């Protein structure tokens, strides 16, 4: 009997993503963000010429999953390490992958000056409004009133300050070519995030300066929610504090469609 | 190459460039700044990356990133700046990367001052950063030696995939004296088999200092220690003066060793049987040579611009078999040759008891001449 091929492959693992089982918690969006980076590396054909800089945090093992050369930075120092790499290998793609504690707290000096210098690197930053790996402590990105293990009564802005909005802050730097905020809470926004990540690598390809994509992300474990509840929490609680949008898009990108 | 009148900091910078330096990252701090300034002019002239970082923390992490590519890279700083680099240095050691750091030491602790000091001995020699690692530490006593040791530092760093420090002090960095620079070496063309430059036509590579399984980290610690023992066996360097028939053996490194040399020479003219051992590598330390000298020694006299940090290494080598005396000036004060000469005469003429803490008598004598 003749076999009739009815199945058509519409979705598969990108080549730039390894087949390692991810260590991330169920419902965490790191896996989504990793996949998007892998898809972009595939589309641009840059996997072999890309060097990733992993941070300290849950994504410390990002190099288990992304199939390109990688180095592992000290907490917060990924932009400095990326600077060293990019300065000696200017024709390679260098990107950092940093959580909000890494980027907005301990690594504030390094990220600000990388942007200020217009360092031609790509920064993918996840924002979960707390420290993930150490178990849910308050971060600079923690929302006012948000309870964490180190702000058990909720973040009191009088004592603990206000959330830092990194996309807005970095967009003010002249060296920034592309700074946007996206969210990973539903399919439509994931598609927008993918385009932004692609654009952030296109910025590097064209030598248009510093590029950063902030991704609002989930942490169901530390938030004490189900995966579905966390996605809703991003939409209802994080987006009002961290509005999605394009904060800096250099005019040199006009007309580039991805 | 002809001898020229060269300033220490600039000579060390140019020596690094001629040794094939491929990228420099640094931050201004006295008394090291001329080194960074020289790099800022010369590196771009040669089409090589120079970057003034936002801090020493960033500078050493830029070195870390660039070192991952297998390129010859370095930074330079002075004591407080080096303290800030300790995090990055530990990561570089843990990732087993070659890198060179010049520390033009100044008075401390804290902000201290900008005068020459050797107060960072423990920080440089004992590690400074967290975790189990060792660094090669070279100590020049002249501008010429600073040039030569900077060149050597890169070769040793790459041979052993090791951190290599050149510890000068404000004197070496700031003074001018005749010296000869080496010829310009071509940049190296080979890429080490461990380097990360993009996975073109090969499996991806990861450079990291994380070994989440303790058993794996233990293997790394063993490898680092075995490499260090190989360095100890092969790379000890020192200079000797008048030691053949010396009964009193002065030990000092860097500027203190150089001042001690003047005192030893004068003492010899007065007929005192004294000689000088000047460690070039303070890590690995020339303990073996010191042990060889014990049978001929009536006493050792350690001279430092610190409170006796190297003294402990000498005491360990001598094992209490003969007295070890100490003389140091602190906080950025450089001893005069006459001060050390007086110490040599004292050790030659007075009976020195075995088993007495040399710091007791030294502190009394020092306080008699300070405020």
XYZ file of C-alpha atoms in Angstrom:
629
model
C 0.000 0.000 0.000
C 1.294 3.433 -0.846
C 2.119 5.736 2.078
C 0.641 9.186 1.841
C 2.696 11.907 3.574
C 0.206 14.067 5.419
C 2.389 15.595 8.149
C 4.132 18.870 7.469
C 6.784 20.097 9.886
C 5.877 23.628 10.972
C 7.785 23.937 14.219
C 11.114 22.468 15.284
C 14.099 23.162 17.431
C 16.312 25.891 15.950
C 19.782 24.696 14.976
C 21.346 27.200 17.373
C 19.483 25.649 20.318
C 21.001 22.489 21.806
C 18.812 19.511 22.690
C 19.794 19.697 26.375
C 16.895 19.541 28.831
C 16.549 22.979 30.387
C 16.995 23.333 34.133
C 14.545 26.217 34.361
C 11.394 25.921 36.475
C 8.092 25.062 34.798
C 6.472 28.219 33.464
C 9.694 30.267 33.444
C 10.148 32.290 30.259
C 13.948 31.942 30.035
C 13.355 29.025 27.666
C 11.265 31.240 25.404
C 13.911 33.970 25.397
C 16.670 31.437 24.644
C 14.662 30.032 21.762
C 14.115 33.480 20.284
C 17.854 34.208 20.354
C 18.525 30.837 18.710
C 15.956 31.549 15.981
C 17.586 34.912 15.291
C 21.068 33.345 15.103
C 19.672 30.795 12.626
C 17.934 33.407 10.496
C 20.981 35.630 10.322
C 23.364 32.713 9.880
C 25.656 34.042 12.600
C 25.851 31.136 15.071
C 29.509 30.394 14.295
C 30.502 34.022 14.591
C 28.633 34.731 17.813
C 30.048 34.757 21.336
C 27.604 34.867 24.224
C 28.355 36.228 27.684
C 26.378 34.438 30.388
C 25.585 36.198 33.673
C 25.350 35.141 37.278
C 21.733 34.243 37.982
C 19.294 31.575 36.802
C 20.650 31.885 33.257
C 24.232 31.216 34.410
C 24.053 28.028 32.325
C 22.660 29.692 29.192
C 25.570 28.072 27.357
C 24.082 24.633 27.934
C 21.272 25.625 25.591
C 22.625 28.078 23.028
C 24.934 26.360 20.585
C 27.591 29.046 20.146
C 30.858 29.962 21.855
C 30.266 31.312 25.346
C 32.058 32.871 28.273
C 30.794 33.207 31.816
C 30.993 36.607 33.512
C 31.159 37.658 37.146
C 27.889 39.027 38.570
C 27.001 42.225 36.719
C 30.215 42.400 34.698
C 28.932 40.869 31.469
C 28.964 44.232 29.596
C 32.624 44.789 30.561
C 33.549 41.269 29.514
C 31.613 41.704 26.271
C 33.486 44.970 25.706
C 36.816 43.184 26.017
C 35.684 40.494 23.561
C 34.212 42.916 21.039
C 37.204 45.263 21.093
C 39.630 42.500 20.149
C 37.210 40.696 17.800
C 35.192 43.512 16.205
C 33.861 41.289 13.408
C 32.203 38.847 15.810
C 28.699 39.163 17.258
C 28.912 39.548 21.023
C 25.827 39.477 23.211
C 25.140 39.410 26.918
C 22.164 37.731 28.554
C 21.453 39.319 31.918
C 18.762 39.243 34.566
C 17.482 42.375 36.266
C 19.565 41.934 39.429
C 22.678 41.417 37.333
C 21.958 44.335 35.007
C 20.157 46.925 37.119
C 21.812 46.406 40.511
C 25.335 45.071 40.772
C 26.091 45.675 37.095
C 24.673 49.191 36.835
C 28.051 50.857 36.236
C 29.090 48.381 33.559
C 25.819 48.555 31.603
C 25.619 52.364 31.769
C 29.147 52.850 30.493
C 28.784 50.197 27.809
C 25.796 52.161 26.533
C 27.586 55.474 27.041
C 30.489 54.310 24.894
C 28.084 53.080 22.256
C 29.675 49.693 22.696
C 28.593 47.683 19.663
C 27.167 44.764 21.619
C 23.683 43.309 22.025
C 22.168 42.985 25.496
C 19.191 40.716 26.134
C 17.840 41.438 29.593
C 15.091 39.576 31.398
C 13.106 41.404 34.081
C 11.263 39.321 36.689
C 11.011 42.061 39.345
C 13.159 40.064 41.819
C 16.278 37.914 42.164
C 15.536 34.480 40.748
C 18.428 32.183 41.546
C 18.920 33.195 45.171
C 15.232 32.605 45.848
C 13.161 35.720 45.275
C 14.781 38.661 47.053
C 13.977 42.300 46.287
C 15.697 43.698 43.182
C 15.894 47.280 41.927
C 13.061 46.258 39.598
C 10.729 45.026 42.355
C 7.343 46.747 42.140
C 6.150 49.118 44.890
C 4.410 47.031 47.521
C 5.637 43.742 46.039
C 6.416 41.126 48.683
C 9.729 39.336 48.319
C 11.835 37.271 50.724
C 13.830 40.398 51.608
C 10.879 42.788 51.578
C 8.413 40.549 53.434
C 5.977 43.389 54.089
C 6.171 44.615 50.536
C 8.569 47.086 48.937
C 8.135 50.323 50.883
C 9.355 52.963 48.457
C 10.067 55.383 51.327
C 12.665 52.981 52.694
C 13.611 50.831 49.735
C 13.314 53.173 46.814
C 11.520 52.933 43.516
C 11.727 50.521 40.586
C 14.501 51.227 38.100
C 13.306 51.358 34.520
C 16.393 50.296 32.610
C 15.058 50.679 29.071
C 14.113 54.279 29.804
C 17.430 54.976 31.535
C 19.583 53.455 28.800
C 17.585 55.138 26.040
C 18.955 58.467 27.266
C 22.508 57.491 26.399
C 23.809 58.925 23.148
C 25.679 55.708 22.473
C 22.465 53.670 22.447
C 21.293 52.699 18.962
C 18.345 50.547 19.910
C 16.658 50.211 23.295
C 13.209 48.652 23.613
C 11.026 46.807 26.109
C 8.983 43.769 25.153
C 7.102 41.098 27.081
C 6.928 37.316 26.896
C 3.453 36.903 28.423
C 1.579 35.810 25.292
C 2.134 34.694 21.715
C 1.596 38.090 20.125
C 4.134 39.708 22.435
C 6.602 36.861 21.986
C 6.505 37.512 18.232
C 7.225 41.188 18.865
C 10.059 40.240 21.201
C 11.562 38.058 18.495
C 11.559 40.948 16.031
C 13.196 43.186 18.619
C 15.953 40.659 19.303
C 16.547 40.388 15.561
C 16.754 44.154 15.308
C 19.179 44.321 18.242
C 21.522 41.963 16.373
C 21.013 43.909 13.128
C 22.162 47.016 15.021
C 25.370 45.225 15.916
C 25.819 43.934 12.375
C 25.596 47.489 11.070
C 27.817 48.998 13.771
C 25.043 51.280 15.024
C 26.034 51.240 18.688
C 24.627 49.739 21.841
C 21.433 47.651 21.648
C 19.307 46.365 24.503
C 16.045 44.422 24.576
C 14.392 44.256 27.992
C 12.026 41.299 28.248
C 9.331 41.245 30.933
C 9.534 37.660 32.131
C 7.937 35.289 34.604
C 9.207 33.637 37.771
C 6.318 31.411 38.895
C 8.377 29.642 41.558
C 9.469 32.737 43.432
C 6.229 34.571 42.783
C 4.314 31.615 44.253
C 1.963 31.331 41.284
C 1.019 28.915 38.563
C 2.519 29.445 35.129
C -0.774 30.858 33.834
C -1.203 33.167 36.845
C 2.327 34.500 36.315
C 1.652 35.388 32.700
C -1.401 37.277 33.871
C 0.644 38.948 36.616
C 3.102 40.275 34.043
C 0.253 41.766 32.040
C -1.682 43.228 34.932
C 1.094 44.315 37.302
C 4.397 44.667 35.469
C 3.353 46.332 32.228
C 1.744 49.324 34.014
C 5.086 49.964 35.778
C 7.231 48.919 32.817
C 5.396 50.105 29.692
C 6.245 48.207 26.525
C 7.634 50.198 23.647
C 10.546 51.526 21.621
C 12.573 53.867 23.801
C 15.432 54.556 21.410
C 15.580 53.569 17.781
C 18.337 55.218 15.805
C 17.160 56.767 12.563
C 19.811 54.681 10.792
C 17.420 51.756 11.256
C 14.686 53.479 9.227
C 13.549 51.257 6.415
C 15.032 48.081 7.857
C 12.311 45.450 8.115
C 12.818 42.136 9.851
C 68.515 49.348 20.509
C 70.302 52.131 22.337
C 70.066 53.055 25.976
C 67.720 55.973 26.554
C 66.642 57.981 29.574
C 63.258 56.391 30.341
C 60.579 56.879 32.961
C 59.603 53.603 34.642
C 55.873 53.711 33.920
C 56.373 54.649 30.283
C 59.146 52.110 29.853
C 56.933 49.321 31.206
C 54.138 50.357 28.835
C 56.420 50.411 25.804
C 57.990 47.114 26.846
C 54.535 45.518 26.940
C 53.741 46.909 23.501
C 56.994 45.543 22.096
C 56.301 42.191 23.743
C 53.255 41.949 21.510
C 50.482 43.386 23.662
C 47.211 43.161 21.712
C 44.825 45.077 23.977
C 45.056 47.282 27.066
C 42.299 48.200 29.511
C 42.940 50.440 32.507
C 41.881 53.263 34.774
C 43.897 56.265 35.967
C 45.489 56.089 39.398
C 48.664 57.653 40.780
C 51.524 56.660 40.707
C 50.719 54.464 37.685
C 48.888 56.884 35.398
C 51.720 57.560 32.911
C 51.535 53.906 31.953
C 47.889 54.280 30.908
C 48.627 57.584 29.162
C 51.459 56.024 27.170
C 49.127 53.209 26.113
C 46.441 55.707 25.090
C 48.822 57.238 22.565
C 50.799 54.248 21.340
C 48.162 51.518 21.079
C 45.911 53.417 18.620
C 49.015 54.360 16.589
C 49.600 50.628 16.144
C 45.936 49.863 15.494
C 45.587 47.940 18.741
C 42.674 48.355 21.179
C 43.122 50.742 24.106
C 40.227 51.522 26.396
C 40.015 53.646 29.518
C 37.404 51.800 31.553
C 34.880 53.322 33.960
C 36.589 51.634 36.921
C 39.209 49.068 37.794
C 36.348 46.612 38.255
C 35.349 47.084 34.627
C 38.960 47.231 33.399
C 39.866 43.807 34.756
C 36.628 42.312 33.425
C 37.441 43.734 29.996
C 40.838 42.054 30.328
C 38.958 38.867 31.298
C 36.796 39.027 28.168
C 39.700 39.834 25.852
C 41.891 37.134 27.461
C 39.197 34.562 26.587
C 40.081 35.089 22.915
C 43.716 34.057 23.517
C 45.065 37.540 22.794
C 47.920 39.116 24.789
C 46.178 41.498 27.165
C 46.978 43.414 30.309
C 45.983 46.105 32.744
C 47.886 48.241 35.203
C 46.956 49.993 38.391
C 48.092 50.900 41.881
C 47.174 49.456 45.257
C 43.571 50.713 45.825
C 42.744 50.002 42.199
C 44.235 46.536 42.446
C 41.990 45.831 45.441
C 39.017 46.562 43.185
C 40.338 44.112 40.607
C 40.472 41.150 42.952
C 37.086 39.811 41.859
C 38.072 39.715 38.192
C 41.525 38.321 38.967
C 39.982 35.387 40.823
C 37.704 34.676 37.832
C 40.660 34.856 35.437
C 42.562 32.417 37.653
C 39.525 30.131 37.870
C 39.137 30.160 34.091
C 42.885 29.413 33.686
C 43.597 32.349 31.402
C 46.885 34.152 30.872
C 46.826 37.836 31.808
C 49.368 40.388 33.005
C 48.793 43.066 35.643
C 51.312 45.711 36.694
C 50.817 47.039 40.225
C 52.752 50.253 40.913
C 52.342 49.996 44.679
C 51.673 52.980 46.951
C 51.291 53.648 50.663
C 48.259 52.196 52.428
C 45.968 50.837 53.780
C 42.905 52.672 52.514
C 43.490 55.705 50.371
C 46.942 55.923 51.940
C 49.164 58.088 49.786
C 50.939 58.067 46.466
C 54.435 57.334 47.789
C 56.341 54.090 47.076
C 55.417 51.116 49.237
C 55.598 47.335 49.329
C 52.502 46.921 51.464
C 50.681 44.850 48.812
C 53.060 41.883 49.092
C 50.546 39.652 50.826
C 47.745 40.689 48.492
C 49.773 39.928 45.378
C 51.706 36.889 46.609
C 49.058 35.164 48.732
C 46.302 35.582 46.146
C 44.123 38.491 47.203
C 40.986 37.281 45.477
C 38.777 34.452 46.711
C 39.501 30.789 46.188
C 42.552 28.557 45.825
C 44.932 29.967 43.247
C 48.446 31.317 42.857
C 49.875 34.022 40.639
C 53.417 34.515 39.417
C 54.775 37.727 40.954
C 57.829 39.522 39.538
C 59.557 42.367 41.395
C 61.840 44.759 39.468
C 64.395 46.997 41.185
C 65.261 49.268 38.243
C 63.714 50.630 35.073
C 65.751 48.169 33.013
C 64.619 45.253 35.106
C 61.014 46.491 34.912
C 61.259 46.411 31.116
C 62.748 42.920 31.099
C 60.247 41.525 33.588
C 57.224 42.942 31.763
C 58.350 41.060 28.649
C 58.964 37.910 30.697
C 55.562 38.293 32.365
C 53.699 37.706 29.094
C 55.758 34.647 28.248
C 55.230 33.109 31.686
C 51.517 33.969 31.694
C 51.016 32.150 28.394
C 53.322 29.251 29.169
C 51.370 28.399 32.316
C 47.947 29.927 31.521
C 48.545 31.925 34.681
C 48.012 35.347 36.104
C 51.347 37.147 36.198
C 51.840 40.294 38.260
C 54.697 42.766 38.014
C 54.905 44.579 41.333
C 56.789 47.808 40.993
C 56.433 50.639 43.457
C 56.077 54.379 43.055
C 59.862 54.694 42.821
C 60.228 52.340 39.884
C 57.192 53.832 38.171
C 58.179 57.460 38.564
C 61.947 57.572 38.284
C 63.924 58.050 35.083
C 67.106 56.190 34.380
C 69.017 54.877 31.369
C 67.570 51.669 30.002
C 67.239 49.761 26.767
C 63.946 48.708 25.268
C 63.612 45.383 23.454
C 62.965 45.251 19.701
C 59.335 45.195 18.557
C 58.080 41.615 18.432
C 55.537 40.661 15.785
C 52.066 39.919 17.128
C 51.500 36.231 17.647
C 49.486 34.595 14.905
C 48.442 31.344 16.534
C 45.165 30.983 18.409
C 45.417 28.780 21.536
C 43.351 25.599 21.383
C 41.252 26.763 24.346
C 40.426 30.240 23.024
C 36.901 31.450 22.333
C 36.653 33.278 19.008
C 33.408 31.900 17.582
C 32.630 28.255 16.743
C 33.591 28.437 13.079
C 33.782 24.875 11.764
C 34.153 23.341 15.212
C 32.202 22.433 18.332
C 31.304 25.392 20.525
C 33.646 26.237 23.374
C 32.803 27.620 26.791
C 35.206 29.452 29.090
C 33.975 29.632 32.641
C 35.120 29.510 36.243
C 31.998 27.696 37.424
C 32.161 24.016 38.347
C 28.904 23.371 40.088
C 29.845 19.827 41.160
C 32.381 20.037 44.018
C 34.178 16.967 42.667
C 34.719 18.779 39.352
C 35.958 21.922 41.111
C 38.326 19.780 43.137
C 39.842 18.471 39.903
C 40.375 22.065 38.776
C 41.952 22.965 42.106
C 44.314 20.014 41.794
C 45.231 21.054 38.243
C 45.910 24.637 39.386
C 48.078 23.389 42.252
C 50.056 20.999 40.060
C 50.670 23.774 37.563
C 51.807 25.981 40.415
C 54.234 23.344 41.680
C 55.680 23.134 38.180
C 56.152 26.912 38.274
C 57.819 26.620 41.685
C 60.181 23.996 40.302
C 61.145 25.913 37.153
C 60.664 29.639 37.479
C 62.367 30.835 40.671
C 64.554 33.836 39.894
C 66.800 35.962 42.120
C 69.991 37.997 42.088
C 72.929 37.621 44.452
C 75.609 40.092 45.491
C 78.730 39.344 47.617
C 77.231 36.109 48.890
C 80.261 33.782 48.433
C 81.732 34.430 51.877
C 78.836 36.342 53.434
C 77.952 35.610 57.042
C 75.217 38.214 57.247
C 72.711 37.837 54.454
C 70.408 40.737 53.624
C 67.202 39.876 51.738
C 65.138 42.556 50.024
C 63.206 42.881 46.756
C 62.368 45.793 44.460
C 63.277 49.260 45.691
C 64.062 48.009 49.205
C 66.484 45.489 47.700
C 68.111 48.203 45.640
C 68.599 50.505 48.636
C 69.903 47.537 50.597
C 72.459 46.924 47.848
C 73.969 50.382 48.454
C 74.193 49.635 52.166
C 75.726 46.190 51.583
C 78.377 47.657 49.283
C 79.353 50.256 51.871
C 79.422 47.625 54.621
C 81.717 45.477 52.474
C 84.075 48.445 52.124
C 84.145 48.529 55.922
C 85.112 44.862 55.994
C 81.786 43.425 57.165
C 81.134 39.975 55.627
C 77.676 40.803 54.292
C 75.882 39.905 51.076
C 72.505 40.454 49.440
C 69.909 38.074 48.043
C 67.339 39.964 45.941
C 64.321 37.875 44.916
C 63.130 38.623 41.363
C 60.218 36.219 41.678
C 58.652 36.846 45.069
C 56.187 34.175 43.988
C 57.474 31.508 43.557
C 59.768 32.507 46.423
C 63.483 31.521 46.409
C 63.120 29.467 49.585
C 65.469 26.783 48.277
C 68.308 29.244 47.764
C 67.773 30.671 51.244
C 67.947 27.183 52.726
C 71.251 26.597 50.920
C 72.677 29.736 52.520
C 71.787 28.751 56.106
C 75.070 26.884 56.865
C 77.184 29.950 56.071
C 74.842 32.475 57.687
C 75.293 34.015 61.130
C 72.062 35.924 60.608
C 69.608 37.044 57.936
C 68.378 40.635 57.728
C 65.116 41.173 55.843
C 64.514 44.683 54.507
C 61.085 45.716 53.239
C 58.880 48.751 52.756
C 56.150 46.978 54.725
C 55.593 45.572 58.198
C 57.401 42.343 57.437
C 55.199 40.558 54.925
C 58.021 38.844 53.014
C 59.711 38.310 56.392
C 57.293 35.429 57.009
C 58.442 33.692 53.817
C 62.088 34.080 54.859
C 61.350 32.767 58.349
C 59.634 29.754 56.848
C 62.675 29.053 54.653
C 65.163 29.501 57.519
C 63.129 27.268 59.865
C 64.490 28.959 62.998
C 67.984 27.612 62.422
C 69.668 31.042 62.493
C 68.332 34.422 63.621
C 66.247 36.418 61.121
C 66.289 40.164 61.814
C 64.026 42.742 60.209
C 64.108 46.357 59.146
C 61.218 48.096 57.413
C 59.891 51.557 56.697
C 56.170 51.982 56.266
C 53.383 54.015 54.762
C 55.305 55.216 51.718
C 58.601 55.990 53.489
C 61.658 54.689 51.631
C 64.632 53.732 53.826
C 67.962 55.494 53.299
C 71.029 53.313 52.697
C 72.460 54.600 56.005
C 69.532 53.202 57.942
C 70.126 49.754 56.473
C 73.898 50.118 56.946
C 73.290 50.797 60.641
C 71.196 47.641 60.809
C 73.935 45.615 59.121
C 76.486 46.967 61.604
C 74.148 46.227 64.508
C 73.611 42.640 63.344
C 77.388 42.248 62.787
C 78.360 43.575 66.210
C 75.554 42.701 68.592
C 74.756 39.172 69.614
C 71.404 38.203 68.036
C 69.339 35.763 69.996
C 67.599 32.893 68.294
C 63.866 32.582 68.840
C 63.149 36.250 69.513
C 60.446 37.936 67.416
C 62.410 40.365 65.203
C 59.434 42.728 65.052
C 59.778 43.578 68.780
C 63.217 45.133 68.538
C 62.560 46.666 65.116
C 59.408 48.437 66.298
C 61.296 49.958 69.257
C 64.095 51.182 67.021
C 61.665 52.479 64.401
C 59.569 54.389 66.936
C 62.706 56.041 68.257
C 63.205 57.725 64.856
C 59.550 58.410 63.866
C 56.973 60.752 65.340
